[in-house]
Every structure is written in C-alpha cells, then in structure tokens.
Amino acid sequence: MKEIIIQKIGARVSGLYRGQGFPGIINDLPGDASLAKFKEEIRLDVDGSSPQMMASGVIRSGLRHKVQWIARLEPEEFNRWKGTIWNMTGDQDYMPWRSINMTVNNVTEDRDRCLTVQYLGHGIPSRTRDYNLTQKHFNRLDVVVDSTGNINPVTVLDLENFNNQSEILASNFQSISTVMERAGLRSRLTINRDAQLEGPDDGTWSTVEIVDAFRTWATQQKNENTPRAWVLNIGRHEEGPEISSLVMNNIGGRKLSGISVMYDSFLTKPTVGKTEFIDSSNRRLFMSTIHGLGDALGLGHSWQKRGLGIDGIPGIPLENEREARSFMNDPIRVAGGENQFFSDFNFNFSDAELMIMRHGTAFPGPVHSLEWYQRNGNIDVSHDTSENLDLQFRLNRQQSVVQFMEPVIMEMKLTNRGQTPILIDNDILENQNQMTIIINRNGTMVRQMKPMFHMHRQFQKQVLMPGEVIFNEMMISVGQDGWLIDEAGLYTIEGVLHLDDGDLVATPLIMRVEPARSYEEEVFAQDFLTVEMASLISAGGSLLLSNCNNILKEITDKFSNRQVAKHAHRLLGLTMVRDYKLLLVDKKPADNKTISQIGGHLEVVAADMNNGLEHLLLAAENDNDRAVNTFGHIGYVKLVNQICDLLIEQDRVNVALNLQKNLKDTMVNRKIKTTAIDEITTNISRIKARTSKKEKKAKN
C-alpha cells in the first residue's frame, strides 16, 4: 500500500510563478526553436482554499509559438510534488516532456519563494528550470459596481440571518472580494455607495439600452489586458420580472464583461411559506451577482456544462453538475429545492469551476468544445443520445436561398416523437448557451456561433406531449465574434442541443447566399459587414452606434427593394418609438472607477413616434410574404403585434385592425399551425371590440 504523506504546516506556496530562459535541449525542436528565448508561467495549486492538486503552465516563444499544459500532482515530501502532464495544446514540439517533479524552497518571505521544476521525457534529456513567485493569486478579475435609482447594491452578505445556511463556512461574512479570493482570484472591487447613476430612470430597461450602457462603460476602460467586469444594478427588464440578469462578454473584443442584475425581478418576490423575505432576497441578489461574474469567467451553468470546454485549456470537455453546491447552479433546480441547496452550500464553486478560474487563461466567456466535430466538417450523429426528441433547423421560405447582406433568422422546431410526455425546460430553445451551433461555408470555413449576450430567466418545467411541437427562432448571421454569414456561397448550419440525459443533434439547414447583385452593393457591404454592425444587429438596435444607424438609413435609401432594407427599417424603428435611456460620461476614462465617479449619468432621448412607426410599417408591409421570409413566422408576428400596440396607443385602431387581418391572411396561406392562427383571430376580436367601444362613445 502506498504511503500517504501529510504536508507539514508552513507558508502557503500556491500561486503564479514566472520565469524565462532557453529550452535546454538541442536539435530536438523545429527550426531555430532550440535557440529561442522562452517566457513561462506556472500556476501551482496545492494548498490554501480548496486546493486542486494541479499545476498548469504556459510557454511562449515570440509572438507565434505558445503551448499550454496541465498536470495532476501527488505530494512526495514537504514542498515536493510529482505528476504527469495529462493535457497539452498548442505547439507541443516546444514541450516534449510528459512528467514533472516540483519543489518549492522553504523560506519565510514570499519575495524569496522559488519553484524548481524538472521536466522528464522518454528518450530525451531532462530540463530543470527555476521560477519566481510573482503573485499569490492564479488570475485576476476586477469588478466595478454601479446602481440606478434608489437601489442599495448587495455586495456583502451576513449569513447569521439565515436558519438554513451551511455550518461548514469558516466565516459568516461573505463579500464579492472574499468569494473571489477563496477561488484564487485577485479581485479589486470598486463601488460608490454614496451615489447612484443620476438622471431620469423609470425603472424599466430594454435589452438595447442595457447593451448600449455596457458599450459606454467599455469605452472608459484604458487597460487592455486586465479582465474586468461591470455590474449594473437596475430595476427590471422590459420583458418582465422573470428576467433576473443579462450578461455580455468580450465587449468590444476585449476582456470586458457587463452584468446587469434586475432588482425588481422574481429574485426579490416573496415565495409562498417563506420567512425572512428581505434577507432571502438579498441572498438571491448576491448569488445572481456572483453567478454573473462566473459567466464572465467562462464557467458555464452547473446544469449546462455538457459541450463546454475550458477557454484557455482546450480539449477538456465538461459534464453537467446538476446537484453541485456552486454559485453557478440554480438553487431551485437541485433535489430538495432552495432550502436543501443552502443547507450545505459553502459559498464556493465546484472543483471543475475552480480549475477553470485558476488554470484557464483566456477569460472571459464560455466556449463550446468541438471535439465531436469531425474533420470532414460534419457533426458526428453518434453523439445523438436523445431517443424521443427531434430538432430541425430550417428557413421559412420555399427555397433556402437568402440575399447578399440579408441577416439570416433560422427557425428551430422541436418535436416529441415518442409515445409519452417529456418534461423539458421552459427556455430550452431560447438559451443559446445550451446549444452548440456550427456554421460551415463551402466545407472550407467553419465558425462557431457564440451569442453576444444571454439572459437568465426564472426556471420552470413544461410538459411536451407526444406529437407536440415548439418553435423558436435565432439570428445566426452574427454573434459575439462578428459576422458569421458574410459571403456568397453554400452554408451548412449544424447544431447540438445539450440536454440533461445526452445530446440532441439537429437536422442541419443547408442554405445558399446569393452573390452581390451589383458592384455598388459589393462595395457598400464593406461598410455594413463590420463588427460594430454585427453587435448592433445582435442586440436588436442601438442609439449609441450612430455611425451604424447612418449606414442603416443609407440602406433603406439605396437598397429599398432588398431584404436587408426591411431589417434596417426594423432596427431603426424599434429604437425610435419609445423614450430611450442613454448612459453618458462627462470625464476622462479611468480604470477601477465607477461610472458615477467619472461623471456618468442617464439622459433620455425622447421618442420619435411618427418616424419610428413609419420605419416599422415599411419593415412589415409592402409584400407581406417577403417580410415573413426574412423575419420568420415568429419574428414577423411579434413585429406586427408591436406595431399594432403602438397604433392603438396613437388611436389608429383601424390601421391596426387591417394589419392584423393581413397578417391572418398571410399566415393562413402559409398553412402555419392552427393555434397561431387562433391567437391572431383573438387579437382581431380584441381590436374590433375596442373599435366598437370607440364608435359607441362617439355616438353618445
């Protein structure tokens, strides 16, 4: 039996070590690599809070060459470990060794602490290098917190106020900083408790307003290299209290994340039979804030990890942790619910998540592992483990052909093809983090669809009966990385829906993008197919990106008979028909300052209802079939309903009634499902009733 060695109590040695030098072997590396100077980092994770008994390293040579590795460690003696490298990515010729021995010198001062590593490999000379401790943390995430209205942000929590709280915590006092510190991250928290963002705020925010606020904050950040997150606490989302937060990663292509927490949401609503309401609300808000920071770090949800990999350590697929006592879980989802979750929750992350936080180096945001994506460019159908569900990707048009520059909205159809009811999540087709979407052009260029942002919704289950179908739509032309469908050619859209019990592979969509119709269109595309425009389209509009809006206006003028013009009218109109909150900053950019500290304030841009409605009507009318083709059934119905609500507010009831009638005729001709037609019929009856009341009132 192997002897178990107990480490002696001494100074903590875990942390980030750095060194540089030459490889130390000759003629075993390609080209002049044996003479190249290396810059190296090693993260040693063997003591302190929740040690993972791991070491990971990054070796860089020049600008082009990089290799990353990770090893499990076993203790040998005091401050000595050995291990085998079990994962490696990058230029592996620069790291031919597969075993390591590690020793940390026994000193009292951290500034004198040194890690000696011996690299061993079969049939090649060993290599020994020394590394100096540069910091006791593995990575860094700075956090800035701003709030609107009269919100008192919950950044600290006293657990003595809870009866059902775990007793295994070392301290009852929890804060954002202490949580991140335990996870091994250096985290500077900046908050201005004396002042909120000034300016008019009705308490309700739209997605485009939140995203524009994130963009404004990002422009104020000077440091390009430090991962940083901005927490913006607001009232509620315009979709209702079932939305608790919105998270956006890689803002402006930088290591910046925005997290908006809704304080007027289900998080702060009483639960039947629940006591200590205020304290419980604070605990949920605190959980939601840390959860959002975890999203920024690429941790993924505990119940949705299948298909995710570690950004910074590729090739390590993760598995779901539905019962994990982690900030990344939803307490309502575990067996026994919220009370059971908190009874043994130690306000920490799971081991898999700690590995990402400590040994991942490419923050922020999650990445889906594509190991099951075959080299020939097809999803391996052997990964389809769902027997009774069927998922189809398709376009709502006779031929799967789209025009050049036309943003593509894909319909997803999920069917229960079994004989028994199936319990599914209520957001199964809305949560893009639960899917891996691959866009393959002509079999040569493969891109992964990463959503620009995602929202957290109140968890509920729904029953999908045998033969029952649910639909949703997704904008697939753009994502976090910009344009995904931007050239003429043949595209195959493939995807996997990651479920509790396995993966559901979708029937792929094969579509063709037509070439530019003219030289003018081809030249204009250079201004339209930009990262900024992709960001605007993903969010559904923007008032902040004025240059993009000018381009959209130009599209409606120059290419009025093209499908892209309908999208331009819609994007312009939706930001004009309501008063719009815009975050502005008066002072110079500054890192680690709240927006309120550098003169940030809200201003309201008044609605331009007439011009906004004109844009929306041009998007919806003038050949309804063409509008349905480009917006899809769900998107077009939603657009018409939005327009009708606005028309009724304007007392233009007859126009709204005609619009709904035309919508019904169009959808009947397209033979969509009866329940959708019934909803349109109900809307027509509602508008007719309003018209009758108006006529009676006029007669009296």
XYZ file of C-alpha atoms in Angstrom:
700
model
C 0.000 0.000 0.000
C 1.342 3.397 -0.945
C 2.374 5.616 1.956
C 0.264 8.751 2.321
C 2.395 11.802 3.007
C 0.885 14.544 5.130
C 2.126 18.008 4.248
C 3.665 19.925 7.115
C 2.084 23.202 8.071
C 4.006 26.077 6.546
C 3.601 29.206 4.463
C 1.240 28.949 1.535
C 3.136 28.231 -1.682
C 0.341 28.162 -4.284
C 0.206 30.950 -6.827
C 1.576 32.215 -10.123
C 5.268 31.687 -10.831
C 7.145 33.193 -13.776
C 10.451 32.574 -15.420
C 12.301 32.801 -18.699
C 15.205 31.099 -20.380
C 16.141 28.713 -23.183
C 14.675 25.255 -23.767
C 17.858 23.483 -22.763
C 17.806 20.790 -25.456
C 19.494 20.884 -28.837
C 18.242 19.731 -32.257
C 15.006 18.318 -30.862
C 12.825 21.324 -31.684
C 11.856 22.573 -35.142
C 13.848 25.309 -36.869
C 15.649 27.666 -34.512
C 13.370 26.880 -31.560
C 16.259 25.426 -29.568
C 17.803 28.920 -29.544
C 14.576 30.827 -28.874
C 14.036 32.518 -25.524
C 11.015 31.262 -23.613
C 8.686 33.182 -21.358
C 6.962 30.819 -18.975
C 4.199 30.858 -16.376
C 3.326 28.107 -13.927
C 0.259 28.048 -11.690
C 0.855 25.833 -8.669
C -2.360 24.799 -6.895
C -1.511 22.616 -3.863
C -2.629 24.440 -0.704
C -4.843 27.250 0.519
C -8.619 27.189 -0.079
C -9.905 24.102 -1.951
C -6.550 23.035 -3.461
C -6.970 21.121 -6.719
C -3.549 19.395 -6.558
C -2.711 20.643 -10.036
C -0.094 22.584 -11.878
C -0.525 24.247 -15.252
C 1.949 26.007 -17.472
C 2.146 28.348 -20.435
C 5.273 28.589 -22.587
C 5.581 31.419 -25.088
C 8.265 31.966 -27.696
C 7.929 35.134 -29.712
C 4.502 36.117 -30.973
C 3.614 32.908 -32.811
C 4.512 29.986 -30.600
C 2.606 29.007 -27.491
C 1.937 25.758 -25.658
C -0.241 25.130 -22.588
C -0.190 22.097 -20.329
C -1.829 20.853 -17.149
C -0.788 18.114 -14.715
C -2.218 16.317 -11.677
C 0.147 16.307 -8.698
C 0.906 13.949 -5.838
C 2.856 15.022 -2.745
C 6.193 13.324 -2.114
C 7.786 15.238 0.714
C 7.383 18.623 2.328
C 7.005 21.164 -0.524
C 7.731 18.493 -3.162
C 5.318 17.033 -5.740
C 5.415 14.869 -8.827
C 2.925 14.490 -11.626
C 2.089 13.524 -15.190
C 1.002 16.025 -17.817
C -2.444 14.871 -18.963
C -3.473 17.707 -21.279
C -1.491 19.813 -23.709
C -2.426 22.182 -26.528
C -0.523 24.413 -28.898
C 2.970 23.903 -30.298
C 3.681 20.653 -28.500
C 7.159 20.412 -30.026
C 8.104 23.135 -27.560
C 7.077 20.868 -24.675
C 8.273 17.304 -25.402
C 8.376 16.304 -21.731
C 5.458 14.454 -20.106
C 6.405 14.136 -16.413
C 7.368 16.756 -13.841
C 8.948 16.997 -10.425
C 8.314 20.231 -8.496
C 9.976 21.670 -5.416
C 9.331 24.946 -3.593
C 12.083 26.340 -1.376
C 11.334 26.659 2.330
C 11.554 30.403 3.012
C 9.564 32.811 5.165
C 9.228 35.704 2.707
C 7.136 35.375 -0.452
C 9.559 37.567 -2.365
C 12.205 34.876 -1.932
C 9.940 31.978 -2.886
C 11.152 29.923 -5.830
C 9.716 26.922 -7.676
C 12.134 24.438 -9.242
C 10.671 22.191 -11.951
C 12.339 19.176 -13.505
C 10.799 18.144 -16.825
C 11.214 14.484 -17.781
C 10.542 12.668 -21.065
C 11.229 9.300 -22.589
C 14.442 9.222 -24.614
C 15.198 12.957 -24.342
C 17.308 14.978 -21.910
C 15.557 16.311 -18.836
C 15.160 20.036 -18.321
C 15.329 21.900 -14.988
C 14.144 25.463 -14.556
C 13.583 27.887 -11.679
C 10.539 30.174 -11.423
C 9.905 33.064 -9.060
C 6.599 33.618 -7.237
C 5.047 36.767 -8.687
C 1.622 36.683 -7.035
C -0.374 34.513 -4.632
C -3.381 34.551 -6.946
C -3.823 32.485 -10.096
C -5.713 35.027 -12.199
C -7.410 38.376 -11.848
C -10.856 39.880 -12.312
C -11.537 43.477 -11.316
C -15.163 44.317 -10.512
C -16.874 47.711 -10.694
C -20.416 48.183 -9.370
C -22.903 50.905 -10.312
C -26.592 51.193 -9.490
C -29.584 53.194 -10.707
C -32.490 54.717 -8.865
C -32.606 54.045 -5.129
C -31.042 50.582 -5.330
C -28.763 49.619 -2.459
C -26.409 47.096 -4.102
C -25.946 43.763 -2.349
C -22.193 43.120 -2.424
C -21.861 41.695 1.109
C -23.922 39.135 2.998
C -24.166 38.235 6.686
C -25.138 34.567 6.886
C -26.104 34.749 10.559
C -29.526 35.944 9.375
C -30.379 32.551 7.854
C -31.623 29.461 9.635
C -30.973 27.041 6.777
C -27.419 28.092 5.974
C -24.485 25.680 5.884
C -22.476 25.488 9.106
C -19.243 24.494 7.360
C -18.272 28.032 6.399
C -15.223 29.477 8.120
C -16.839 32.902 8.227
C -20.436 34.119 8.259
C -19.464 37.294 6.418
C -19.371 36.931 2.639
C -18.481 39.543 0.037
C -17.629 39.596 -3.647
C -13.962 40.032 -2.752
C -13.848 37.158 -0.226
C -15.601 34.793 -2.654
C -13.138 35.589 -5.443
C -10.205 35.403 -3.033
C -11.215 31.875 -1.957
C -11.451 30.894 -5.611
C -7.868 32.037 -6.118
C -8.536 35.270 -7.986
C -7.262 38.700 -7.225
C -10.318 40.919 -7.406
C -10.382 44.653 -6.832
C -13.935 45.753 -6.033
C -14.864 49.365 -6.765
C -18.242 50.646 -5.624
C -19.631 54.098 -4.921
C -22.225 53.579 -2.188
C -22.759 57.301 -1.759
C -24.162 57.923 -5.216
C -26.153 56.160 -7.902
C -26.203 56.995 -11.577
C -28.005 60.304 -11.855
C -30.670 61.092 -14.395
C -34.219 60.040 -15.234
C -34.914 56.329 -14.833
C -38.379 54.797 -14.976
C -37.012 51.539 -13.584
C -37.617 49.502 -16.761
C -34.799 48.798 -19.204
C -34.751 47.237 -22.650
C -32.013 44.920 -23.887
C -30.696 47.556 -26.300
C -30.486 50.159 -23.504
C -28.537 47.751 -21.283
C -26.158 46.759 -24.072
C -25.571 50.412 -25.005
C -24.752 51.119 -21.342
C -22.222 48.261 -21.407
C -20.649 49.745 -24.533
C -20.355 53.178 -22.881
C -18.665 51.648 -19.829
C -16.241 49.692 -22.037
C -15.076 52.859 -23.787
C -13.991 54.222 -20.379
C -11.589 51.317 -19.691
C -7.966 52.071 -20.556
C -6.149 48.889 -19.534
C -6.362 46.406 -22.410
C -5.047 43.341 -20.579
C -6.800 43.112 -17.209
C -10.086 41.155 -17.219
C -12.732 43.447 -15.803
C -16.472 43.198 -15.143
C -19.036 45.951 -14.646
C -22.093 45.171 -12.550
C -25.018 47.470 -13.357
C -27.905 47.076 -10.914
C -31.234 48.215 -12.379
C -34.963 47.824 -11.744
C -36.450 45.369 -14.213
C -36.203 44.165 -17.794
C -38.960 45.230 -20.173
C -39.913 41.577 -20.759
C -40.999 41.284 -17.130
C -39.893 40.055 -13.699
C -38.987 36.583 -14.989
C -35.683 38.059 -16.270
C -33.138 38.300 -13.426
C -29.933 39.300 -15.212
C -28.256 39.912 -18.560
C -24.584 39.119 -19.208
C -22.442 40.279 -22.133
C -18.841 39.092 -22.635
C -15.908 40.247 -24.764
C -17.301 43.758 -25.138
C -15.528 45.454 -27.998
C -13.367 42.365 -28.478
C -11.641 42.987 -25.121
C -11.541 41.134 -21.797
C -14.529 43.122 -20.573
C -17.879 41.809 -19.341
C -21.106 43.526 -18.387
C -23.538 42.065 -15.855
C -26.912 43.695 -15.307
C -28.804 42.442 -12.226
C -32.544 43.160 -12.031
C -33.587 44.146 -8.511
C -37.273 44.226 -9.455
C -37.496 40.608 -10.604
C -38.511 37.206 -9.256
C -35.315 37.322 -7.167
C -36.982 39.811 -4.837
C -40.521 38.398 -4.903
C -41.892 36.535 -1.849
C -42.135 32.752 -2.007
C -45.187 31.011 -0.562
C -44.470 29.992 3.040
C -41.130 31.832 3.025
C -39.978 33.809 6.063
C -37.069 36.244 6.309
C -38.154 37.691 2.957
C -35.714 40.614 2.799
C -32.692 38.535 3.797
C -33.649 35.794 1.336
C -33.949 38.386 -1.439
C -30.512 39.734 -0.594
C -29.074 36.240 -0.711
C -30.597 35.655 -4.163
C -29.288 39.013 -5.419
C -25.817 38.224 -4.074
C -25.954 34.794 -5.707
C -27.084 36.334 -9.004
C -24.197 38.836 -8.974
C -21.547 36.171 -8.321
C -23.233 33.895 -10.891
C -22.892 36.672 -13.463
C -19.214 37.087 -12.618
C -18.847 33.321 -13.086
C -20.412 33.707 -16.534
C -17.803 36.366 -17.270
C -15.106 33.861 -16.321
C -16.472 31.220 -18.685
C -17.665 28.770 -16.026
C -20.991 27.821 -17.606
C -24.103 26.837 -15.667
C -23.896 23.739 -13.493
C -26.787 22.121 -15.364
C -25.472 23.113 -18.822
C -21.779 22.211 -18.813
C -22.016 19.359 -21.296
C -20.426 20.555 -24.516
C -18.452 23.291 -22.781
C -14.678 23.295 -22.725
C -12.180 25.357 -20.788
C -11.282 28.524 -22.649
C -7.523 28.654 -22.234
C -7.167 24.882 -21.776
C -8.924 23.448 -24.859
C -9.681 19.777 -25.174
C -11.206 19.297 -21.717
C -14.951 18.777 -22.157
C -17.050 19.171 -19.009
C -20.051 17.282 -17.692
C -23.230 18.561 -16.082
C -23.216 19.050 -12.300
C -26.909 19.329 -11.568
C -26.551 18.809 -7.807
C -23.409 20.923 -7.389
C -23.395 23.330 -4.456
C -21.970 26.112 -6.534
C -22.618 29.740 -7.386
C -23.116 28.524 -10.954
C -26.133 26.409 -10.039
C -29.750 27.461 -9.638
C -30.864 26.533 -6.097
C -34.377 25.777 -7.345
C -33.088 23.106 -9.746
C -31.489 20.790 -7.157
C -33.277 17.964 -5.329
C -34.997 19.466 -2.314
C -35.016 22.957 -3.791
C -33.664 26.175 -2.349
C -33.733 25.172 1.329
C -31.772 21.985 0.697
C -29.280 23.790 -1.513
C -28.340 26.395 1.081
C -28.237 23.919 3.967
C -24.897 22.571 2.698
C -23.665 25.327 0.373
C -20.286 26.753 1.386
C -20.452 29.778 -0.936
C -17.875 28.462 -3.351
C -17.534 26.966 -6.813
C -17.224 23.332 -7.862
C -13.811 21.719 -8.426
C -14.297 21.830 -12.209
C -15.100 25.540 -11.986
C -12.123 26.247 -9.730
C -9.924 24.530 -12.321
C -11.212 26.948 -14.961
C -10.801 30.002 -12.721
C -7.266 29.075 -11.688
C -5.843 27.374 -14.751
C -7.788 28.886 -17.661
C -6.026 31.871 -19.194
C -8.406 33.208 -21.865
C -11.101 34.982 -19.863
C -13.867 35.931 -20.322
C -16.819 33.876 -21.559
C -17.595 30.189 -22.120
C -16.527 28.219 -25.171
C -18.078 25.028 -26.505
C -15.807 22.073 -27.083
C -15.896 20.850 -30.681
C -14.186 17.505 -30.137
C -17.195 15.687 -31.591
C -16.988 17.817 -34.746
C -15.359 15.586 -37.316
C -12.532 16.703 -39.538
C -14.681 16.352 -42.635
C -16.911 19.131 -41.293
C -19.920 17.104 -40.171
C -21.345 16.651 -36.698
C -20.943 13.062 -35.548
C -24.516 11.757 -35.310
C -23.348 9.042 -32.929
C -23.435 11.754 -30.276
C -27.221 11.956 -30.633
C -28.370 10.240 -27.433
C -31.949 11.523 -27.375
C -34.453 8.882 -28.493
C -37.779 10.718 -28.391
C -36.988 14.290 -29.397
C -36.420 15.649 -32.892
C -34.814 19.027 -33.615
C -34.877 20.643 -37.051
C -33.144 23.758 -38.352
C -34.918 25.442 -41.282
C -35.899 28.677 -43.041
C -39.496 29.749 -43.500
C -39.394 30.096 -47.273
C -39.915 27.858 -50.280
C -36.217 27.748 -51.111
C -33.372 28.068 -48.609
C -31.819 30.956 -50.507
C -31.019 34.334 -48.946
C -29.887 37.574 -50.497
C -26.435 39.054 -50.110
C -26.185 41.138 -46.867
C -29.536 39.758 -45.660
C -29.376 38.892 -41.923
C -30.477 35.263 -41.574
C -33.079 34.227 -38.993
C -33.273 30.458 -38.593
C -36.294 28.606 -37.221
C -35.824 25.762 -34.727
C -38.539 23.109 -34.465
C -38.527 20.683 -31.510
C -40.918 17.696 -31.658
C -41.785 14.978 -29.175
C -41.817 11.975 -31.498
C -42.251 9.485 -28.665
C -45.333 7.938 -27.083
C -45.040 9.539 -23.632
C -44.923 13.134 -22.326
C -41.456 14.662 -21.852
C -40.530 17.209 -19.193
C -38.380 19.997 -20.648
C -37.015 23.366 -19.501
C -39.222 26.308 -20.380
C -36.311 28.057 -22.144
C -34.976 25.007 -23.951
C -34.871 26.762 -27.350
C -34.150 30.258 -26.009
C -30.987 29.555 -24.042
C -28.220 29.585 -26.648
C -25.676 28.557 -24.006
C -27.383 25.148 -24.075
C -26.550 24.743 -27.763
C -23.511 24.382 -29.953
C -24.149 25.922 -33.382
C -21.665 25.397 -36.208
C -21.711 27.425 -39.441
C -19.800 25.778 -42.272
C -19.264 27.664 -45.552
C -18.495 25.563 -48.619
C -16.839 22.936 -46.430
C -13.784 25.175 -46.035
C -14.542 27.769 -43.340
C -16.034 26.582 -40.029
C -17.261 29.082 -37.455
C -18.949 28.633 -34.110
C -21.985 30.704 -33.203
C -21.415 32.383 -29.817
C -24.236 34.617 -28.577
C -23.251 38.203 -27.839
C -25.206 38.151 -24.577
C -27.543 35.903 -22.657
C -30.334 36.430 -20.144
C -31.138 34.421 -17.038
C -34.818 33.519 -16.797
C -36.897 32.114 -13.983
C -36.650 28.347 -14.111
C -39.772 26.334 -14.827
C -40.520 22.958 -16.322
C -43.102 22.355 -19.031
C -44.592 19.182 -20.469
C -44.153 18.392 -24.150
C -46.897 15.956 -25.087
C -46.484 13.185 -27.715
C -46.574 14.785 -31.159
C -46.427 18.295 -29.695
C -44.134 20.849 -31.316
C -42.498 24.031 -30.020
C -40.719 26.630 -32.139
C -38.200 29.398 -31.697
C -36.018 31.487 -33.967
C -32.378 32.522 -33.848
C -30.360 35.186 -35.624
C -27.404 33.209 -36.996
C -25.662 35.741 -39.237
C -23.961 37.494 -36.319
C -22.587 36.672 -32.887
C -20.016 37.598 -30.293
C -17.188 37.382 -32.831
C -18.906 39.480 -35.516
C -20.336 38.272 -38.828
C -20.682 34.526 -39.380
C -22.554 34.618 -42.705
C -20.992 37.394 -44.733
C -20.118 35.988 -48.163
C -21.888 34.356 -51.049
C -21.776 30.579 -51.106
C -23.284 27.369 -49.761
C -23.664 27.117 -45.975
C -24.460 24.187 -43.713
C -25.833 25.090 -40.285
C -25.408 22.251 -37.806
C -26.111 22.099 -34.114
C -26.381 20.123 -30.907
C -28.814 20.771 -28.066
C -27.205 19.673 -24.796
C -29.847 18.006 -22.594
C -29.745 16.505 -19.108
C -29.521 12.957 -20.410
C -27.410 13.469 -23.530
C -27.051 15.429 -26.756
C -29.710 16.050 -29.393
C -28.247 16.547 -32.877
C -30.340 18.795 -35.130
C -31.301 18.080 -38.722
C -28.995 20.605 -40.424
C -30.024 23.565 -42.540
C -28.378 23.796 -45.950
C -28.766 27.253 -47.460
C -27.260 29.395 -50.179
C -26.306 33.061 -50.060
C -26.641 34.774 -53.419
C -23.787 36.905 -54.771
C -23.977 40.681 -54.620
C -26.434 41.985 -57.186
C -24.220 44.885 -58.280
C -20.777 46.380 -57.839
C -22.357 49.133 -55.718
C -23.814 46.525 -53.360
C -20.478 44.733 -53.098
C -18.643 47.954 -52.227
C -21.302 49.051 -49.742
C -21.019 45.699 -47.935
C -17.592 46.774 -46.660
C -19.330 49.385 -44.502
C -22.204 47.108 -43.490
C -20.408 43.843 -42.684
C -18.466 45.239 -39.721
C -18.049 44.076 -36.137
C -19.939 47.140 -34.878
C -22.901 46.444 -37.163
C -22.903 42.788 -36.098
C -23.074 43.946 -32.474
C -25.988 46.278 -33.239
C -27.941 43.554 -35.045
C -27.308 41.043 -32.227
C -28.754 43.434 -29.650
C -31.681 44.496 -31.835
C -30.636 48.107 -32.315
C -28.640 50.931 -30.725
C -28.713 54.684 -30.311
C -25.079 54.799 -29.238
C -23.684 53.412 -32.512
C -24.680 56.438 -34.585
C -22.379 55.557 -37.499
C -24.122 52.207 -37.847
C -27.523 53.899 -37.793
C -26.402 56.203 -40.606
C -25.452 53.127 -42.631
C -28.863 51.580 -41.927
C -30.566 54.749 -43.167
C -28.426 54.627 -46.292
C -29.514 51.023 -46.866
C -33.196 51.993 -46.722
C -32.437 54.604 -49.366
C -30.116 52.777 -51.769
C -31.413 49.220 -51.455
C -35.075 49.725 -50.577
C -36.236 46.668 -52.531
C -33.733 44.313 -50.887
C -34.392 42.191 -47.794
C -31.656 43.920 -45.816
C -33.698 47.143 -46.043
C -36.551 45.554 -44.084
C -34.136 44.685 -41.292
C -32.732 48.209 -41.395
C -36.236 49.723 -41.048
C -36.995 47.446 -38.103
C -33.721 48.182 -36.278
C -34.163 51.931 -36.745
C -37.845 51.949 -35.843
C -37.642 49.955 -32.597
C -35.191 52.424 -31.044
C -37.349 55.418 -32.006
C -40.843 54.502 -30.802
C -40.033 54.649 -27.084
C -38.159 57.057 -24.847
C -34.600 55.740 -24.745
C -32.232 55.804 -21.748
C -28.670 56.568 -22.796
C -25.659 56.447 -20.467
C -23.283 59.370 -20.991
C -19.941 60.154 -19.327
C -18.537 63.654 -18.796
C -14.999 62.985 -17.553
C -11.912 61.256 -18.952
C -11.701 57.449 -18.979
C -10.320 55.847 -15.817
C -9.805 52.240 -14.755
C -11.261 50.996 -11.468
C -13.679 53.890 -11.153
C -17.417 53.577 -11.088
C -19.293 55.303 -13.878
C -20.899 57.618 -11.327
C -17.405 58.623 -10.098
C -16.361 59.816 -13.561
C -19.496 61.814 -14.267
C -21.688 59.076 -15.710
C -25.364 59.961 -15.905
C -28.533 58.937 -17.714
C -30.238 61.038 -20.339
C -33.497 60.238 -22.058
C -33.802 60.618 -25.804
C -37.465 61.394 -26.481
C -39.400 59.021 -28.701
C -39.943 59.961 -32.336
C -43.172 58.009 -32.713
C -44.154 59.127 -36.198
C -40.825 58.356 -37.858
C -40.398 55.206 -35.807
C -43.797 53.856 -36.840
C -43.090 54.717 -40.448
C -39.911 52.622 -40.339
C -41.715 49.693 -38.708
C -44.596 49.785 -41.190
C -42.122 49.770 -44.089
C -40.484 46.716 -42.498
C -43.782 44.844 -42.130
C -45.805 45.924 -45.166
C -45.177 46.100 -48.922
C -45.286 42.392 -49.790
C -46.070 40.529 -46.575
C -44.664 37.262 -47.876
C -41.284 38.850 -48.427
C -41.338 40.210 -44.869
C -42.273 36.799 -43.433
C -39.486 35.172 -45.438
C -36.817 37.369 -43.893
C -38.174 37.764 -40.337
C -39.578 34.253 -39.989
C -43.074 33.382 -38.736
C -42.368 34.094 -35.070
C -40.424 37.286 -35.712
C -42.971 38.660 -38.151
C -45.936 38.019 -35.847
C -44.058 39.683 -32.994
C -43.256 42.698 -35.188
C -46.873 43.116 -36.335
C -48.125 42.862 -32.741
C -45.633 45.524 -31.644
C -46.779 47.831 -34.435
C -50.449 47.258 -33.599
C -49.914 48.107 -29.932
C -48.232 51.356 -30.977
C -51.003 52.180 -33.459
C -53.658 51.630 -30.805
C -51.773 53.975 -28.471
C -51.924 56.511 -31.319
C -55.677 55.880 -31.656
C -55.129 54.462 -35.174
C -57.244 51.420 -34.420
C -58.461 50.784 -37.979
C -54.900 50.671 -39.295
C -54.025 48.144 -36.593
C -57.110 46.081 -37.471
C -56.186 45.950 -41.164
C -52.630 44.975 -40.281
C -53.863 42.038 -38.184
C -56.262 40.923 -40.921
C -53.474 40.968 -43.491
C -51.318 39.018 -41.051
C -54.011 36.360 -40.687
C -54.473 36.035 -44.458
C -50.733 35.692 -44.947
C -50.359 33.037 -42.258
C -53.397 31.060 -43.423
C -51.920 30.945 -46.923
C -48.648 29.703 -45.462
C -50.525 26.994 -43.531
C -48.963 27.628 -40.129
C -50.294 25.738 -37.099
C -53.891 26.370 -36.021
C -53.028 27.637 -32.522
C -51.012 30.502 -34.023
C -53.923 31.435 -36.307
C -56.248 31.351 -33.293
C -54.028 33.844 -31.466
C -54.214 36.242 -34.429
C -58.008 35.800 -34.546
C -58.169 36.673 -30.835
C -56.151 39.832 -31.469
C -58.523 40.822 -34.277
C -61.524 40.350 -31.966
C -59.851 42.415 -29.257
C -59.185 45.286 -31.672
C -62.721 45.077 -33.076
C -64.138 45.317 -29.558
C -62.045 48.413 -28.973
C -63.334 49.895 -32.256
C -66.946 49.235 -31.245
C -66.449 50.937 -27.892
C -64.914 53.915 -29.631
C -67.856 54.185 -32.095
C -70.436 53.943 -29.286
C -68.617 56.604 -27.330
C -68.602 58.889 -30.419
C -72.373 58.452 -30.914
C -73.121 59.259 -27.297
